[in-house]
Amino acid sequence: QVQLVESGGGLVQAGGSLRLSCAASGSIFSINAMGWYRQAPGKQRELVAAITSGGSTNYEDSVKGRFTISRANAKTTVYLQMNSLKPEDTAIYYCNADLLDSYFRNVPNVWGQGTQVTVSS
């Protein structure tokens, strides 16, 4: 079994910062891409930022220049540093991973449980 556990969400005022963490554990051989998605009430889940095993990143347009995604701990942990937060960033943030398990099976779209980020105006 593979598990993604997020932490770091909370309530912050507009202009503030938060750092989200997501740690992968279980029968993992390697992790390919990891990413952060978010879902606001009444809206579809959207990709916020993603990072490959080689370190290539991409960001949703509205967060470029404000959010930074990074990986650590033998690439099993992914972070999302969120600066200059806006009320429209309020959402549940989900960690996502595509990986190979210890049996070398491709396991796409593993999701964490989500962490709430609320930005007050």
XYZ file of C-alpha atoms in Angstrom:
121
model
C 0.000 0.000 0.000
C 1.124 3.516 -0.806
C 0.091 6.507 1.214
C 0.415 10.253 0.781
C 0.050 12.373 3.906
C -0.306 16.133 3.643
C 0.243 18.738 6.323
C 0.676 22.470 6.656
C -2.708 23.867 5.769
C -4.478 26.449 7.867
C -5.931 29.925 8.083
C -3.855 32.898 6.970
C -4.523 36.511 6.112
C -4.197 37.766 2.569
C -0.564 38.455 1.759
C 0.636 35.782 4.125
C 2.469 32.527 3.501
C 1.994 28.829 4.120
C 4.074 25.782 3.310
C 2.366 22.508 2.505
C 4.161 19.187 2.850
C 3.310 15.784 1.429
C 5.181 12.657 2.441
C 4.896 9.403 0.518
C 5.281 6.088 2.292
C 4.714 2.393 1.698
C 5.891 -0.075 -0.894
C 7.473 2.407 -3.272
C 10.303 1.754 -5.697
C 10.391 5.211 -7.214
C 8.214 8.261 -7.642
C 7.911 9.902 -11.025
C 5.914 13.094 -10.911
C 4.372 14.676 -7.845
C 1.970 17.541 -7.779
C -0.465 19.684 -5.868
C -4.077 20.141 -6.890
C -6.764 22.239 -5.279
C -10.520 22.246 -5.208
C -12.569 25.221 -4.114
C -16.260 24.877 -3.199
C -18.378 24.466 -6.300
C -15.364 24.233 -8.593
C -13.487 21.442 -10.305
C -10.199 20.178 -8.981
C -7.332 21.911 -10.754
C -3.589 21.405 -11.007
C -1.657 24.016 -9.052
C 1.918 22.838 -9.517
C 3.811 19.717 -10.505
C 7.399 18.499 -10.423
C 9.031 15.578 -12.189
C 11.724 13.282 -10.833
C 14.197 15.319 -12.866
C 13.106 18.541 -11.232
C 11.118 20.081 -14.056
C 8.224 22.140 -12.785
C 5.057 23.675 -14.101
C 2.532 25.973 -12.484
C -1.012 27.106 -12.981
C -0.922 30.647 -14.339
C -2.516 32.331 -11.326
C 0.149 31.047 -8.921
C 3.251 31.686 -11.012
C 5.691 33.853 -9.113
C 3.896 33.231 -5.810
C 4.070 29.453 -5.296
C 7.119 27.204 -5.447
C 7.069 23.417 -5.615
C 10.062 21.368 -4.520
C 11.022 17.799 -3.568
C 13.248 16.378 -0.847
C 14.025 13.257 1.177
C 15.066 11.072 -1.731
C 12.228 12.677 -3.642
C 9.535 11.101 -1.473
C 8.409 14.418 -0.004
C 6.999 17.315 -1.953
C 6.503 20.848 -0.682
C 4.440 23.765 -1.859
C 5.645 27.136 -0.606
C 2.791 29.586 -1.014
C 3.537 33.296 -0.700
C 1.423 36.398 -1.258
C -1.697 34.352 -0.669
C -5.018 35.673 -1.923
C -8.577 34.850 -0.845
C -9.079 33.106 -4.193
C -6.392 30.594 -3.175
C -8.820 29.242 -0.570
C -9.418 25.562 -1.309
C -8.662 22.045 -0.215
C -5.180 21.196 -1.473
C -4.444 17.622 -2.502
C -1.119 15.931 -3.081
C -0.826 13.606 -6.075
C 1.843 11.170 -7.239
C 2.631 8.830 -10.112
C 4.970 6.093 -8.963
C 6.366 2.590 -9.346
C 5.640 0.315 -6.437
C 8.077 -2.224 -5.033
C 6.832 -4.750 -7.589
C 7.686 -2.299 -10.379
C 4.042 -1.756 -11.188
C 3.028 1.663 -12.404
C 0.650 3.238 -9.915
C -0.750 6.480 -11.281
C -2.842 9.074 -9.509
C -2.242 8.321 -5.860
C -4.017 10.987 -3.801
C -3.588 12.339 -0.335
C -6.505 13.113 1.946
C -6.320 16.861 1.385
C -5.524 19.820 3.599
C -7.618 22.962 3.924
C -6.109 26.328 3.081
C -8.208 29.376 3.962
C -7.078 32.884 3.104
C -9.009 35.706 4.743
C -9.298 39.148 3.224
